[in-house]
Coordinates of C-alpha atoms in Angstrom, one line a residue:
X1456 CA 31.4 -21.8 -17.7
X1457 CA 30.1 -24.3 -20.1
X1458 CA 27.3 -25.6 -17.8
X1459 CA 25.9 -21.9 -18.0
X1460 CA 26.2 -21.8 -21.7
X1461 CA 24.3 -24.9 -22.1
X1462 CA 21.5 -24.1 -19.3
X1463 CA 21.4 -20.6 -21.7
X1464 CA 20.8 -22.5 -24.9
X1465 CA 18.5 -24.9 -23.5
X1466 CA 16.1 -22.1 -22.0
X1467 CA 16.8 -19.9 -24.5
X1468 CA 18.4 -17.2 -22.8
X1469 CA 19.5 -16.1 -19.3
X1470 CA 16.5 -13.9 -18.1
X1471 CA 13.9 -16.6 -18.4
X1472 CA 12.9 -18.9 -15.2
X1473 CA 14.0 -22.2 -16.7
X1474 CA 17.9 -20.9 -16.9
X1475 CA 17.5 -19.5 -13.3
X1476 CA 16.0 -22.5 -12.2
X1477 CA 18.7 -24.8 -14.1
X1478 CA 21.6 -22.7 -12.5
X1479 CA 20.3 -22.9 -8.9
X1480 CA 19.8 -26.3 -9.1
X1481 CA 23.4 -26.8 -10.1
X1482 CA 24.3 -24.9 -7.1
X1483 CA 22.1 -27.3 -4.8
X1484 CA 19.7 -23.8 -4.1
X1485 CA 16.3 -24.2 -1.9
X1486 CA 13.9 -23.9 -4.9
X1487 CA 11.1 -23.2 -2.3
X1488 CA 12.9 -20.1 -1.3
X1489 CA 13.7 -19.1 -4.9
X1490 CA 10.2 -19.5 -6.1
X1491 CA 8.9 -16.2 -5.3
X1492 CA 11.5 -14.3 -7.0
X1493 CA 11.1 -16.7 -10.1
X1494 CA 7.3 -15.7 -9.9
X1495 CA 8.7 -12.0 -10.1
X1496 CA 11.1 -13.1 -13.3
X1497 CA 7.8 -14.5 -15.0
X1498 CA 5.8 -11.3 -14.5
X1499 CA 8.6 -9.1 -15.3
X1500 CA 9.4 -11.0 -18.5
X1501 CA 5.9 -10.9 -19.2
X1502 CA 5.6 -7.2 -19.1
X1503 CA 9.1 -6.9 -20.8
X1504 CA 7.1 -8.4 -23.9
X1505 CA 4.2 -6.1 -23.7
X1506 CA 6.5 -3.4 -23.8
X1507 CA 8.3 -5.2 -26.9
X1508 CA 5.0 -5.3 -28.3
X1509 CA 4.1 -1.5 -27.6
X1510 CA 7.3 -0.5 -29.2
X1511 CA 6.9 -2.3 -32.1
X1512 CA 3.7 -0.4 -32.7
X1513 CA 5.6 2.8 -32.0
X1514 CA 8.1 1.7 -34.6
X1515 CA 5.2 1.6 -37.1
X1516 CA 3.6 4.7 -36.1
X1517 CA 7.2 6.6 -36.5
X1518 CA 8.4 5.2 -39.6
X1519 CA 7.5 8.3 -41.4
X1520 CA 9.2 10.4 -39.4
X1521 CA 12.5 9.0 -39.5
X1522 CA 14.3 6.4 -38.1
X1523 CA 16.6 8.3 -35.5
X1524 CA 13.3 9.1 -34.0
X1525 CA 12.1 5.6 -33.9
X1526 CA 15.6 4.8 -32.6
X1527 CA 14.7 7.0 -29.5
X1528 CA 11.8 5.9 -29.0
X1529 CA 12.7 1.9 -29.1
X1530 CA 15.6 2.9 -26.8
X1531 CA 13.5 4.9 -24.4
X1532 CA 10.9 1.8 -24.2
X1533 CA 13.5 -0.4 -23.6
X1534 CA 15.4 1.9 -20.5
X1535 CA 12.1 2.1 -19.0
X1536 CA 11.3 -1.8 -18.8
X1537 CA 14.8 -2.8 -17.8
X1538 CA 14.5 0.2 -14.7
X1539 CA 10.7 -1.4 -14.0
X1540 CA 12.1 -4.6 -14.2
X1541 CA 15.2 -3.9 -11.5
X1542 CA 12.7 -1.6 -9.3
X1543 CA 10.1 -4.7 -9.3
X1544 CA 13.1 -7.0 -8.0
X1545 CA 14.3 -4.9 -5.4
X1546 CA 10.7 -4.4 -3.9
X1547 CA 10.2 -8.4 -4.4
X1548 CA 13.2 -8.8 -2.4
X1549 CA 12.4 -6.3 0.3
X1550 CA 8.8 -7.7 0.7
X1551 CA 10.5 -11.3 1.0
X1552 CA 12.9 -10.3 3.4
X1553 CA 10.5 -8.3 5.6
X1554 CA 8.0 -11.4 5.6
X1555 CA 10.7 -13.8 6.4
X1556 CA 11.6 -11.0 9.5
X1557 CA 8.1 -11.0 10.7
X1558 CA 7.6 -14.8 11.1
X1559 CA 11.0 -15.3 12.4
X1560 CA 10.2 -12.6 15.4
X1561 CA 6.6 -14.0 15.8
X1562 CA 8.0 -17.7 16.0
X1563 CA 5.3 -18.3 12.9
X1564 CA 2.4 -18.1 15.6
X1565 CA -0.4 -17.6 13.1
X1566 CA 0.6 -21.2 11.6
X1567 CA 1.6 -20.2 8.3
X1568 CA 5.1 -20.7 6.2
X1569 CA 6.5 -18.3 3.8
X1570 CA 5.6 -20.9 1.1
X1571 CA 2.1 -20.9 2.0
X1572 CA 1.7 -17.2 2.7
X1573 CA 3.3 -16.7 -1.0
X1574 CA 0.7 -19.5 -2.2
X1575 CA -2.0 -17.6 -0.6
X1576 CA -0.9 -14.1 -1.7
X1577 CA -0.7 -15.0 -5.6
X1578 CA -4.5 -16.4 -4.9
X1579 CA -5.8 -13.2 -3.6
X1580 CA -4.0 -11.2 -6.7
X1581 CA -5.6 -13.6 -9.2
X1582 CA -8.9 -12.5 -7.4
X1583 CA -8.3 -8.8 -6.8
X1584 CA -6.8 -5.4 -7.8
X1585 CA -3.9 -6.1 -5.8
X1586 CA -0.6 -7.6 -6.5
X1587 CA 1.2 -10.5 -5.2
X1588 CA 3.7 -8.1 -3.6
X1589 CA 1.3 -5.7 -2.0
X1590 CA -0.7 -9.1 -0.4
X1591 CA 2.5 -9.8 1.1
X1592 CA 3.0 -6.3 2.3
X1593 CA -0.6 -6.7 4.2
X1594 CA 0.3 -10.1 5.5
X1595 CA 3.7 -8.8 6.9
X1596 CA 1.4 -6.1 8.8
X1597 CA -1.5 -8.7 9.9
X1598 CA 1.4 -11.2 11.4
X1599 CA 2.6 -9.0 13.7
X1600 CA -1.0 -9.2 15.7
X1601 CA -0.2 -12.7 16.9
X1602 CA -3.9 -13.4 18.2
X1603 CA -4.9 -14.1 14.4
X1604 CA -4.2 -17.7 14.0
X1605 CA -5.2 -20.7 11.6
X1606 CA -8.0 -20.4 9.1
X1607 CA -8.9 -17.1 10.9
X1608 CA -5.9 -15.2 9.1
X1609 CA -6.9 -16.0 5.5
X1610 CA -10.3 -14.5 6.6
X1611 CA -9.0 -11.7 8.0
X1612 CA -6.8 -11.4 5.0
X1613 CA -9.6 -11.2 2.7
X1614 CA -11.8 -8.7 5.1
X1615 CA -8.6 -6.6 4.6
X1616 CA -8.6 -6.6 0.8
X1617 CA -12.7 -5.9 0.8
X1618 CA -12.1 -3.2 3.4
X1619 CA -9.2 -1.6 1.0
X1620 CA -11.5 -2.0 -2.1
X1621 CA -14.4 -0.6 -0.9
X1622 CA -12.9 2.4 1.4
X1623 CA -10.2 3.5 -1.3
X1624 CA -7.4 2.9 1.3
X1625 CA -4.4 0.6 0.8
X1626 CA -4.2 -2.6 1.8
X1627 CA -1.6 -2.4 4.2
X1628 CA -3.5 0.2 6.5
X1629 CA -6.7 -2.2 6.1
X1630 CA -4.6 -4.9 7.3
X1631 CA -3.9 -2.7 10.2
X1632 CA -7.3 -1.8 11.2
X1633 CA -8.6 -5.5 11.1
X1634 CA -5.4 -6.7 12.8
X1635 CA -6.2 -4.2 15.6
X1636 CA -10.0 -4.7 15.8
X1637 CA -9.3 -9.2 15.9
X1638 CA -6.1 -8.9 18.2
X1639 CA -8.4 -8.0 21.3
X1640 CA -11.8 -8.7 20.0
X1641 CA -13.3 -6.2 23.0
X1642 CA -11.0 -3.7 22.2
X1643 CA -11.8 -3.9 18.5
X1644 CA -15.4 -4.0 18.6
X1645 CA -15.2 -1.1 20.4
X1646 CA -12.8 0.6 17.7
X1647 CA -15.2 -0.5 15.1
X1648 CA -18.4 1.0 16.6
X1649 CA -16.5 4.2 16.4
X1650 CA -16.2 3.9 12.7
X1651 CA -19.9 3.0 12.6
X1652 CA -20.1 -0.6 12.8
X1653 CA -23.2 -1.5 14.5
X1654 CA -22.9 -4.3 17.6
X1655 CA -25.9 -5.4 19.3
X1656 CA -25.9 -5.6 23.3
X1657 CA -26.0 -9.4 23.0
X1658 CA -22.9 -9.4 20.7
X1659 CA -20.9 -7.0 23.1
X1660 CA -21.9 -9.3 25.8
X1661 CA -20.7 -12.5 23.9
X1662 CA -17.5 -11.2 22.8
X1663 CA -16.5 -10.5 26.3
X1664 CA -17.4 -13.8 27.5
X1665 CA -15.8 -15.2 24.7
X1666 CA -12.5 -13.2 25.3
X1667 CA -12.8 -14.1 29.3
X1668 CA -13.1 -17.9 28.3
X1669 CA -10.0 -18.1 26.0
X1670 CA -12.6 -18.6 23.3
X1671 CA -10.8 -15.9 20.8
X1672 CA -11.3 -17.3 17.4
X1673 CA -15.3 -16.9 18.4
X1674 CA -14.8 -13.4 19.3
X1675 CA -13.3 -12.7 16.2
X1676 CA -15.8 -14.4 14.4
X1677 CA -18.5 -11.9 15.6
X1678 CA -16.4 -9.1 14.7
X1679 CA -15.6 -10.7 11.0
X1680 CA -19.2 -11.2 10.4
X1681 CA -19.9 -7.9 10.6
X1682 CA -16.9 -6.7 8.6
X1683 CA -17.7 -9.1 6.0
X1684 CA -21.5 -8.0 6.1
X1685 CA -20.2 -4.6 5.0
X1686 CA -17.3 -5.1 2.8
X1687 CA -17.7 -8.5 1.7
X1688 CA -17.2 -9.3 -2.0
X1689 CA -15.4 -5.5 -2.6
X1690 CA -12.3 -7.0 -3.8
X1691 CA -13.5 -9.5 -6.1
X1692 CA -16.1 -6.8 -7.5
X1693 CA -13.5 -4.1 -8.4
X1694 CA -11.4 -6.8 -10.1
X1695 CA -14.4 -7.5 -12.3
X1696 CA -14.4 -3.6 -13.7
X1697 CA -12.2 -2.2 -16.5
X1698 CA -10.0 -0.9 -14.2
X1699 CA -9.6 -3.6 -12.3
X1700 CA -8.9 -6.0 -15.2
X1701 CA -6.4 -3.3 -16.7
X1702 CA -4.2 -3.9 -13.3

């Protein structure tokens, strides 16, 4: 349509965030829902530009070999970039669908909306080796434990990220362990003790008393403090390494 052509011309092409936002507004779409996908598009475009730059370098290296080989190399790089974009878009859509599903099934009991969780995921991604998509997956797992609510949720996510970085396990598995430990603190304390965490008899008794009197968040604080004392800062430290910077 003429509107699409005008939007594309103003945005510099159809594969840009500006173009997709223009079309979405013309259709009256909910921009809050679309924002995670637009963020993924920005990331895909950034990676595509990186591939394009690498391709140009390859062209220079292969110039002496012949234009035919250069064409093959360029075509391969472009095809790889497009496939990766498609794969990442599909993965992002699935991550958002699962996040929406667990929020619906739990009635947003944690007190966090999808938009807030995505903003949180981007913040974690900027300070760790994990992508926003990986954080979303871990959030989805942690949200299934409905006893983790309010400000305890981002703290638990940080604990999962640090555990993952220190122990070398994926962040979703770490979120599962943290979720189990916090959902029923007295049982979580026992499970963590078997993993090597040490709690005094006074701490064990306090967790039991807090749980029995409905002060679950205070019981969770004892467990989180123990995890933080063992793994705190691990995710950020990993980000500061050469390997972390390249991710």
